[in-house]
């Protein structure tokens, strides 16, 4: 995809890891004439300005909505409940609004409730990230080759959906549309559950050994499995509350699976354990690294 | 540490990921005049010969014990139960025998039972590895900068312990002695539990979605947390059985932790969740990547 200027002014609300990394790529690929950043702390906005992520910064969302023809909501999902009604009042006709949150059903329903015709809301979930945070953590090429799932609100035109595809593809992503509910169920298993498993794992290890002992014995396995336990607490609190039903359902399956495992070990069920590990390792080898 | 020739002949029993990687570094650093490999399948031994990991190959352990002044046992831990009595019969006086297994108490007790004076057994646990296996998976520099824990059998001389330190340090490792029981308890938390968590996670995800869907949605988080679920089944069956008590104990703690987590989510306990994730992510950030 050869990038072209898609927007006059992109407004990034929340210039953190994702918002900041989008900003870097938008600037590098010249996808917008101007990038405005909105955030809570001046310190983070200053970093974003200094790194060339944004051209202009503000902490007053209401002042920068009108001139923006693309608004990207990159703050934790709960804060969108305040932002969306404000955008619905102030955004100009023809504006494309997208969020980048990890859960999609609730936010699409909220957007459908608030946005009248003329403003297009498309939920977006770029499946990329690191455990870093803030504008300081933003990276170029973060989205390269990764998948982006779009969940358009009902009534959004095919033309606008095409623009959204074009935007994420310009960042190097493989884009597909999906039903928001189906998205949330799949992601509960493939993303939210692994995060919960990692948090719980780090918690148990932290209760068993002190940090010096952990550091001493930490091999690649421990580091890999707990890397995402360094993820921002606020974001994951919101995801848990927002996608609680599908998440609790897979967490309960996981809970039973752990019980099954220690029951096999306690019973010295050698053949069963071998078969269990063998089937799972074969499955895992079908995924790339 | 400037490497020198430490042994006339090193015998590597089991030329897999660990044994093979040791072989590569021993050859590169010229730590032994000759490296002999012993294994079950000719196919794997041929790969080891072709890659220059070993100078000579055999599938008959009894034939190559005598001429070796260092014997490294690199097969799954259960098979050592056959190998150690055989070594006790045939090994020459002055031989250093080390294993590389992930559990240490049982093997040190077994070695103490069988080896008479003149043969020194030192349990070794190099905290390095990948999810690969076989001589094909062996890599140079695998041990560089990683930690190696030594658990000498009682009665082993300080001189031999010094030789063992020298050997692992020559592979670039940070070496320390430890009580075998203390080792097993610590590793149950820092290594064995993360492997169980990863296997169980991959299992649950595999029951929830098919492999195509998993591949579609697999971000870095899923891949990181489940990478070690591709580890060899036989090895992990053996570790579970060999270290069952400390492992079951931490697995039960983990089981309760998962329950605590879904109880907070089900109860929408926003503040508790935030505090929980916040404490854990702070702890994880104290570990390096």
PDB file of C-alpha atoms in Angstrom, chain B residues 1-250:
ATOM      1  CA  UNK B   1      37.913 -16.809  32.218  1.00  0.00           C
ATOM      2  CA  UNK B   2      40.460 -17.907  29.608  1.00  0.00           C
ATOM      3  CA  UNK B   3      39.502 -21.465  28.648  1.00  0.00           C
ATOM      4  CA  UNK B   4      42.072 -24.255  28.812  1.00  0.00           C
ATOM      5  CA  UNK B   5      41.906 -27.962  28.001  1.00  0.00           C
ATOM      6  CA  UNK B   6      40.140 -29.323  31.070  1.00  0.00           C
ATOM      7  CA  UNK B   7      39.549 -32.937  29.997  1.00  0.00           C
ATOM      8  CA  UNK B   8      40.957 -35.601  27.721  1.00  0.00           C
ATOM      9  CA  UNK B   9      37.609 -36.953  26.701  1.00  0.00           C
ATOM     10  CA  UNK B  10      34.171 -35.606  27.434  1.00  0.00           C
ATOM     11  CA  UNK B  11      31.321 -38.043  26.996  1.00  0.00           C
ATOM     12  CA  UNK B  12      27.978 -36.404  26.323  1.00  0.00           C
ATOM     13  CA  UNK B  13      25.110 -38.789  27.013  1.00  0.00           C
ATOM     14  CA  UNK B  14      22.107 -37.406  25.135  1.00  0.00           C
ATOM     15  CA  UNK B  15      23.096 -34.994  22.367  1.00  0.00           C
ATOM     16  CA  UNK B  16      19.941 -32.896  22.405  1.00  0.00           C
ATOM     17  CA  UNK B  17      19.453 -29.173  22.846  1.00  0.00           C
ATOM     18  CA  UNK B  18      21.521 -28.926  26.035  1.00  0.00           C
ATOM     19  CA  UNK B  19      24.035 -31.714  25.382  1.00  0.00           C
ATOM     20  CA  UNK B  20      24.500 -30.540  21.806  1.00  0.00           C
ATOM     21  CA  UNK B  21      24.930 -26.901  22.771  1.00  0.00           C
ATOM     22  CA  UNK B  22      27.510 -27.888  25.384  1.00  0.00           C
ATOM     23  CA  UNK B  23      29.309 -29.899  22.690  1.00  0.00           C
ATOM     24  CA  UNK B  24      29.400 -26.951  20.313  1.00  0.00           C
ATOM     25  CA  UNK B  25      30.947 -24.674  22.937  1.00  0.00           C
ATOM     26  CA  UNK B  26      33.386 -27.334  24.199  1.00  0.00           C
ATOM     27  CA  UNK B  27      34.654 -27.761  20.640  1.00  0.00           C
ATOM     28  CA  UNK B  28      34.773 -24.021  19.924  1.00  0.00           C
ATOM     29  CA  UNK B  29      36.660 -23.349  23.151  1.00  0.00           C
ATOM     30  CA  UNK B  30      38.733 -26.527  22.959  1.00  0.00           C
ATOM     31  CA  UNK B  31      37.880 -27.565  26.531  1.00  0.00           C
ATOM     32  CA  UNK B  32      38.504 -31.249  25.765  1.00  0.00           C
ATOM     33  CA  UNK B  33      40.782 -33.169  23.399  1.00  0.00           C
ATOM     34  CA  UNK B  34      37.897 -35.310  22.243  1.00  0.00           C
ATOM     35  CA  UNK B  35      34.111 -35.233  22.515  1.00  0.00           C
ATOM     36  CA  UNK B  36      32.137 -38.480  22.313  1.00  0.00           C
ATOM     37  CA  UNK B  37      28.370 -38.508  21.955  1.00  0.00           C
ATOM     38  CA  UNK B  38      26.076 -41.295  23.084  1.00  0.00           C
ATOM     39  CA  UNK B  39      22.424 -41.439  22.071  1.00  0.00           C
ATOM     40  CA  UNK B  40      19.480 -43.640  21.209  1.00  0.00           C
ATOM     41  CA  UNK B  41      18.918 -42.726  17.564  1.00  0.00           C
ATOM     42  CA  UNK B  42      21.530 -42.854  14.805  1.00  0.00           C
ATOM     43  CA  UNK B  43      19.714 -40.051  12.986  1.00  0.00           C
ATOM     44  CA  UNK B  44      20.308 -37.547  15.775  1.00  0.00           C
ATOM     45  CA  UNK B  45      23.910 -38.701  16.270  1.00  0.00           C
ATOM     46  CA  UNK B  46      24.542 -38.185  12.537  1.00  0.00           C
ATOM     47  CA  UNK B  47      23.303 -34.614  12.820  1.00  0.00           C
ATOM     48  CA  UNK B  48      25.609 -34.103  15.829  1.00  0.00           C
ATOM     49  CA  UNK B  49      28.592 -35.491  13.882  1.00  0.00           C
ATOM     50  CA  UNK B  50      27.780 -33.392  10.825  1.00  0.00           C
ATOM     51  CA  UNK B  51      27.470 -30.209  12.880  1.00  0.00           C
ATOM     52  CA  UNK B  52      30.815 -30.893  14.557  1.00  0.00           C
ATOM     53  CA  UNK B  53      29.216 -31.177  17.980  1.00  0.00           C
ATOM     54  CA  UNK B  54      30.920 -34.520  18.654  1.00  0.00           C
ATOM     55  CA  UNK B  55      33.972 -36.272  17.223  1.00  0.00           C
ATOM     56  CA  UNK B  56      32.659 -39.793  17.664  1.00  0.00           C
ATOM     57  CA  UNK B  57      29.217 -41.354  18.157  1.00  0.00           C
ATOM     58  CA  UNK B  58      27.848 -44.504  19.725  1.00  0.00           C
ATOM     59  CA  UNK B  59      24.580 -45.904  20.961  1.00  0.00           C
ATOM     60  CA  UNK B  60      26.352 -48.228  23.423  1.00  0.00           C
ATOM     61  CA  UNK B  61      26.988 -46.337  26.636  1.00  0.00           C
ATOM     62  CA  UNK B  62      28.939 -49.190  28.280  1.00  0.00           C
ATOM     63  CA  UNK B  63      31.630 -49.028  25.571  1.00  0.00           C
ATOM     64  CA  UNK B  64      32.629 -45.398  26.019  1.00  0.00           C
ATOM     65  CA  UNK B  65      32.538 -44.894  29.760  1.00  0.00           C
ATOM     66  CA  UNK B  66      36.069 -46.028  30.561  1.00  0.00           C
ATOM     67  CA  UNK B  67      38.103 -43.617  28.462  1.00  0.00           C
ATOM     68  CA  UNK B  68      36.113 -40.550  29.551  1.00  0.00           C
ATOM     69  CA  UNK B  69      37.331 -38.313  32.381  1.00  0.00           C
ATOM     70  CA  UNK B  70      34.216 -36.152  32.206  1.00  0.00           C
ATOM     71  CA  UNK B  71      30.746 -37.588  31.669  1.00  0.00           C
ATOM     72  CA  UNK B  72      27.797 -35.264  31.120  1.00  0.00           C
ATOM     73  CA  UNK B  73      24.360 -36.804  31.501  1.00  0.00           C
ATOM     74  CA  UNK B  74      22.005 -34.793  29.308  1.00  0.00           C
ATOM     75  CA  UNK B  75      19.021 -37.126  28.899  1.00  0.00           C
ATOM     76  CA  UNK B  76      15.610 -36.779  30.600  1.00  0.00           C
ATOM     77  CA  UNK B  77      16.006 -37.202  34.333  1.00  0.00           C
ATOM     78  CA  UNK B  78      14.245 -40.603  34.631  1.00  0.00           C
ATOM     79  CA  UNK B  79      16.769 -42.300  32.325  1.00  0.00           C
ATOM     80  CA  UNK B  80      19.566 -41.434  34.755  1.00  0.00           C
ATOM     81  CA  UNK B  81      18.253 -44.203  36.999  1.00  0.00           C
ATOM     82  CA  UNK B  82      19.636 -46.738  34.517  1.00  0.00           C
ATOM     83  CA  UNK B  83      22.744 -44.803  33.588  1.00  0.00           C
ATOM     84  CA  UNK B  84      24.135 -44.101  37.050  1.00  0.00           C
ATOM     85  CA  UNK B  85      24.510 -47.751  38.190  1.00  0.00           C
ATOM     86  CA  UNK B  86      26.250 -48.517  34.884  1.00  0.00           C
ATOM     87  CA  UNK B  87      28.611 -45.572  35.303  1.00  0.00           C
ATOM     88  CA  UNK B  88      29.310 -46.650  38.890  1.00  0.00           C
ATOM     89  CA  UNK B  89      30.525 -50.019  37.585  1.00  0.00           C
ATOM     90  CA  UNK B  90      32.596 -48.832  34.664  1.00  0.00           C
ATOM     91  CA  UNK B  91      33.857 -45.298  35.189  1.00  0.00           C
ATOM     92  CA  UNK B  92      37.563 -44.874  35.943  1.00  0.00           C
ATOM     93  CA  UNK B  93      38.830 -43.299  39.152  1.00  0.00           C
ATOM     94  CA  UNK B  94      39.080 -39.536  38.876  1.00  0.00           C
ATOM     95  CA  UNK B  95      36.086 -39.190  36.579  1.00  0.00           C
ATOM     96  CA  UNK B  96      33.813 -36.179  36.990  1.00  0.00           C
ATOM     97  CA  UNK B  97      30.144 -37.015  36.351  1.00  0.00           C
ATOM     98  CA  UNK B  98      27.589 -34.239  36.018  1.00  0.00           C
ATOM     99  CA  UNK B  99      23.969 -34.195  34.938  1.00  0.00           C
ATOM    100  CA  UNK B 100      22.153 -31.132  33.607  1.00  0.00           C
ATOM    101  CA  UNK B 101      18.636 -31.877  34.824  1.00  0.00           C
ATOM    102  CA  UNK B 102      16.108 -29.389  36.158  1.00  0.00           C
ATOM    103  CA  UNK B 103      15.596 -31.203  39.466  1.00  0.00           C
ATOM    104  CA  UNK B 104      18.473 -32.020  41.768  1.00  0.00           C
ATOM    105  CA  UNK B 105      17.567 -33.689  45.079  1.00  0.00           C
ATOM    106  CA  UNK B 106      16.630 -37.178  43.859  1.00  0.00           C
ATOM    107  CA  UNK B 107      19.532 -37.395  41.437  1.00  0.00           C
ATOM    108  CA  UNK B 108      22.133 -36.349  44.022  1.00  0.00           C
ATOM    109  CA  UNK B 109      20.749 -38.933  46.484  1.00  0.00           C
ATOM    110  CA  UNK B 110      20.875 -41.610  43.770  1.00  0.00           C
ATOM    111  CA  UNK B 111      24.429 -40.710  42.840  1.00  0.00           C
ATOM    112  CA  UNK B 112      25.515 -40.752  46.494  1.00  0.00           C
ATOM    113  CA  UNK B 113      24.065 -44.252  46.786  1.00  0.00           C
ATOM    114  CA  UNK B 114      25.940 -45.613  43.761  1.00  0.00           C
ATOM    115  CA  UNK B 115      29.222 -43.798  43.298  1.00  0.00           C
ATOM    116  CA  UNK B 116      32.136 -44.959  45.428  1.00  0.00           C
ATOM    117  CA  UNK B 117      35.138 -42.812  46.167  1.00  0.00           C
ATOM    118  CA  UNK B 118      37.136 -41.939  43.104  1.00  0.00           C
ATOM    119  CA  UNK B 119      34.130 -40.881  41.067  1.00  0.00           C
ATOM    120  CA  UNK B 120      32.840 -37.385  41.701  1.00  0.00           C
ATOM    121  CA  UNK B 121      29.212 -36.575  41.044  1.00  0.00           C
ATOM    122  CA  UNK B 122      28.159 -32.955  40.813  1.00  0.00           C
ATOM    123  CA  UNK B 123      24.600 -32.113  39.892  1.00  0.00           C
ATOM    124  CA  UNK B 124      24.472 -29.168  37.508  1.00  0.00           C
ATOM    125  CA  UNK B 125      21.562 -27.106  36.358  1.00  0.00           C
ATOM    126  CA  UNK B 126      22.433 -24.640  33.617  1.00  0.00           C
ATOM    127  CA  UNK B 127      19.537 -22.157  33.539  1.00  0.00           C
ATOM    128  CA  UNK B 128      19.479 -21.851  29.789  1.00  0.00           C
ATOM    129  CA  UNK B 129      17.455 -23.389  27.029  1.00  0.00           C
ATOM    130  CA  UNK B 130      15.057 -22.813  24.210  1.00  0.00           C
ATOM    131  CA  UNK B 131      11.890 -24.647  23.232  1.00  0.00           C
ATOM    132  CA  UNK B 132      13.847 -26.525  20.527  1.00  0.00           C
ATOM    133  CA  UNK B 133      15.091 -30.065  20.846  1.00  0.00           C
ATOM    134  CA  UNK B 134      17.578 -32.502  19.349  1.00  0.00           C
ATOM    135  CA  UNK B 135      21.081 -31.901  18.003  1.00  0.00           C
ATOM    136  CA  UNK B 136      19.457 -29.771  15.302  1.00  0.00           C
ATOM    137  CA  UNK B 137      18.268 -27.353  17.985  1.00  0.00           C
ATOM    138  CA  UNK B 138      21.720 -26.987  19.567  1.00  0.00           C
ATOM    139  CA  UNK B 139      23.191 -23.472  19.502  1.00  0.00           C
ATOM    140  CA  UNK B 140      26.540 -21.895  20.196  1.00  0.00           C
ATOM    141  CA  UNK B 141      26.591 -19.316  23.027  1.00  0.00           C
ATOM    142  CA  UNK B 142      23.398 -20.759  24.548  1.00  0.00           C
ATOM    143  CA  UNK B 143      24.922 -20.534  28.041  1.00  0.00           C
ATOM    144  CA  UNK B 144      26.579 -17.146  27.710  1.00  0.00           C
ATOM    145  CA  UNK B 145      25.753 -14.955  30.683  1.00  0.00           C
ATOM    146  CA  UNK B 146      23.260 -17.424  32.178  1.00  0.00           C
ATOM    147  CA  UNK B 147      23.411 -18.916  35.652  1.00  0.00           C
ATOM    148  CA  UNK B 148      24.489 -22.468  36.484  1.00  0.00           C
ATOM    149  CA  UNK B 149      23.650 -24.041  39.832  1.00  0.00           C
ATOM    150  CA  UNK B 150      25.882 -26.830  41.119  1.00  0.00           C
ATOM    151  CA  UNK B 151      24.758 -29.353  43.728  1.00  0.00           C
ATOM    152  CA  UNK B 152      27.802 -31.510  44.559  1.00  0.00           C
ATOM    153  CA  UNK B 153      27.220 -34.921  46.135  1.00  0.00           C
ATOM    154  CA  UNK B 154      28.540 -35.225  49.688  1.00  0.00           C
ATOM    155  CA  UNK B 155      32.212 -36.080  49.883  1.00  0.00           C
ATOM    156  CA  UNK B 156      33.174 -34.540  46.526  1.00  0.00           C
ATOM    157  CA  UNK B 157      36.498 -32.749  46.854  1.00  0.00           C
ATOM    158  CA  UNK B 158      36.861 -28.997  46.628  1.00  0.00           C
ATOM    159  CA  UNK B 159      39.303 -29.572  43.826  1.00  0.00           C
ATOM    160  CA  UNK B 160      36.669 -31.333  41.703  1.00  0.00           C
ATOM    161  CA  UNK B 161      34.085 -28.684  42.577  1.00  0.00           C
ATOM    162  CA  UNK B 162      36.649 -26.177  41.340  1.00  0.00           C
ATOM    163  CA  UNK B 163      37.044 -28.069  38.057  1.00  0.00           C
ATOM    164  CA  UNK B 164      33.278 -28.084  37.598  1.00  0.00           C
ATOM    165  CA  UNK B 165      33.129 -24.320  38.245  1.00  0.00           C
ATOM    166  CA  UNK B 166      35.887 -23.806  35.727  1.00  0.00           C
ATOM    167  CA  UNK B 167      34.044 -25.894  33.135  1.00  0.00           C
ATOM    168  CA  UNK B 168      30.737 -24.012  33.309  1.00  0.00           C
ATOM    169  CA  UNK B 169      32.462 -20.658  33.629  1.00  0.00           C
ATOM    170  CA  UNK B 170      34.310 -21.468  30.428  1.00  0.00           C
ATOM    171  CA  UNK B 171      30.904 -21.697  28.740  1.00  0.00           C
ATOM    172  CA  UNK B 172      30.238 -18.141  29.940  1.00  0.00           C
ATOM    173  CA  UNK B 173      28.069 -19.033  32.918  1.00  0.00           C
ATOM    174  CA  UNK B 174      27.751 -17.528  36.382  1.00  0.00           C
ATOM    175  CA  UNK B 175      28.207 -20.530  38.679  1.00  0.00           C
ATOM    176  CA  UNK B 176      27.046 -21.022  42.259  1.00  0.00           C
ATOM    177  CA  UNK B 177      26.719 -23.976  44.638  1.00  0.00           C
ATOM    178  CA  UNK B 178      23.426 -24.750  46.291  1.00  0.00           C
ATOM    179  CA  UNK B 179      21.745 -27.328  48.468  1.00  0.00           C
ATOM    180  CA  UNK B 180      19.813 -29.681  46.128  1.00  0.00           C
ATOM    181  CA  UNK B 181      16.620 -29.480  48.147  1.00  0.00           C
ATOM    182  CA  UNK B 182      16.663 -25.696  48.273  1.00  0.00           C
ATOM    183  CA  UNK B 183      17.294 -25.731  44.516  1.00  0.00           C
ATOM    184  CA  UNK B 184      14.224 -27.883  43.854  1.00  0.00           C
ATOM    185  CA  UNK B 185      11.947 -25.714  45.956  1.00  0.00           C
ATOM    186  CA  UNK B 186      13.086 -22.502  44.280  1.00  0.00           C
ATOM    187  CA  UNK B 187      12.906 -23.951  40.780  1.00  0.00           C
ATOM    188  CA  UNK B 188       9.403 -25.337  41.359  1.00  0.00           C
ATOM    189  CA  UNK B 189       8.302 -21.698  41.594  1.00  0.00           C
ATOM    190  CA  UNK B 190      10.575 -20.016  39.047  1.00  0.00           C
ATOM    191  CA  UNK B 191      10.686 -22.629  36.305  1.00  0.00           C
ATOM    192  CA  UNK B 192       8.384 -25.617  36.765  1.00  0.00           C
ATOM    193  CA  UNK B 193       5.293 -23.586  37.643  1.00  0.00           C
ATOM    194  CA  UNK B 194       5.686 -21.260  34.616  1.00  0.00           C
ATOM    195  CA  UNK B 195       5.924 -24.328  32.365  1.00  0.00           C
ATOM    196  CA  UNK B 196       2.752 -25.808  33.866  1.00  0.00           C
ATOM    197  CA  UNK B 197       0.973 -22.454  33.525  1.00  0.00           C
ATOM    198  CA  UNK B 198       1.998 -22.287  29.855  1.00  0.00           C
ATOM    199  CA  UNK B 199       0.914 -25.850  29.066  1.00  0.00           C
ATOM    200  CA  UNK B 200      -2.457 -25.328  30.781  1.00  0.00           C
ATOM    201  CA  UNK B 201      -2.933 -22.009  28.990  1.00  0.00           C
ATOM    202  CA  UNK B 202      -2.256 -23.465  25.558  1.00  0.00           C
ATOM    203  CA  UNK B 203      -4.551 -26.377  26.393  1.00  0.00           C
ATOM    204  CA  UNK B 204      -7.485 -24.123  27.329  1.00  0.00           C
ATOM    205  CA  UNK B 205      -6.995 -21.882  24.304  1.00  0.00           C
ATOM    206  CA  UNK B 206      -6.851 -24.994  22.097  1.00  0.00           C
ATOM    207  CA  UNK B 207     -10.179 -26.168  23.527  1.00  0.00           C
ATOM    208  CA  UNK B 208     -11.781 -22.751  22.958  1.00  0.00           C
ATOM    209  CA  UNK B 209     -10.668 -21.904  19.411  1.00  0.00           C
ATOM    210  CA  UNK B 210      -9.263 -23.842  16.482  1.00  0.00           C
ATOM    211  CA  UNK B 211      -5.661 -23.392  15.405  1.00  0.00           C
ATOM    212  CA  UNK B 212      -6.552 -21.037  12.519  1.00  0.00           C
ATOM    213  CA  UNK B 213      -8.442 -18.705  14.813  1.00  0.00           C
ATOM    214  CA  UNK B 214      -5.636 -18.865  17.382  1.00  0.00           C
ATOM    215  CA  UNK B 215      -3.078 -17.955  14.711  1.00  0.00           C
ATOM    216  CA  UNK B 216      -5.256 -15.093  13.532  1.00  0.00           C
ATOM    217  CA  UNK B 217      -5.512 -13.496  16.959  1.00  0.00           C
ATOM    218  CA  UNK B 218      -2.163 -14.467  18.430  1.00  0.00           C
ATOM    219  CA  UNK B 219      -0.385 -11.317  19.565  1.00  0.00           C
ATOM    220  CA  UNK B 220       2.939 -11.095  21.326  1.00  0.00           C
ATOM    221  CA  UNK B 221       1.306 -11.737  24.705  1.00  0.00           C
ATOM    222  CA  UNK B 222      -0.104 -15.113  23.722  1.00  0.00           C
ATOM    223  CA  UNK B 223       3.118 -16.129  22.002  1.00  0.00           C
ATOM    224  CA  UNK B 224       5.316 -15.102  24.929  1.00  0.00           C
ATOM    225  CA  UNK B 225       3.201 -16.745  27.593  1.00  0.00           C
ATOM    226  CA  UNK B 226       2.876 -20.047  25.715  1.00  0.00           C
ATOM    227  CA  UNK B 227       6.297 -20.291  24.039  1.00  0.00           C
ATOM    228  CA  UNK B 228       7.561 -22.869  26.557  1.00  0.00           C
ATOM    229  CA  UNK B 229       4.427 -25.002  26.054  1.00  0.00           C
ATOM    230  CA  UNK B 230       6.336 -26.315  23.006  1.00  0.00           C
ATOM    231  CA  UNK B 231       8.926 -27.872  25.340  1.00  0.00           C
ATOM    232  CA  UNK B 232       9.603 -31.639  25.076  1.00  0.00           C
ATOM    233  CA  UNK B 233       6.856 -33.695  26.714  1.00  0.00           C
ATOM    234  CA  UNK B 234       9.089 -36.449  28.077  1.00  0.00           C
ATOM    235  CA  UNK B 235      11.384 -34.021  29.839  1.00  0.00           C
ATOM    236  CA  UNK B 236       8.511 -32.246  31.533  1.00  0.00           C
ATOM    237  CA  UNK B 237       6.723 -35.459  32.500  1.00  0.00           C
ATOM    238  CA  UNK B 238       9.934 -36.476  34.263  1.00  0.00           C
ATOM    239  CA  UNK B 239      10.394 -33.122  35.994  1.00  0.00           C
ATOM    240  CA  UNK B 240       6.790 -33.239  37.268  1.00  0.00           C
ATOM    241  CA  UNK B 241       7.243 -36.704  38.735  1.00  0.00           C
ATOM    242  CA  UNK B 242      10.689 -35.955  40.091  1.00  0.00           C
ATOM    243  CA  UNK B 243       9.800 -32.700  41.786  1.00  0.00           C
ATOM    244  CA  UNK B 244       6.157 -33.441  42.470  1.00  0.00           C
ATOM    245  CA  UNK B 245       5.859 -32.237  46.066  1.00  0.00           C
ATOM    246  CA  UNK B 246       7.232 -28.697  45.710  1.00  0.00           C
ATOM    247  CA  UNK B 247       5.539 -28.404  42.301  1.00  0.00           C
ATOM    248  CA  UNK B 248       2.089 -29.493  43.465  1.00  0.00           C
ATOM    249  CA  UNK B 249       2.418 -27.086  46.367  1.00  0.00           C
ATOM    250  CA  UNK B 250       2.978 -24.044  44.111  1.00  0.00           C
TER     251      UNK B 250
END
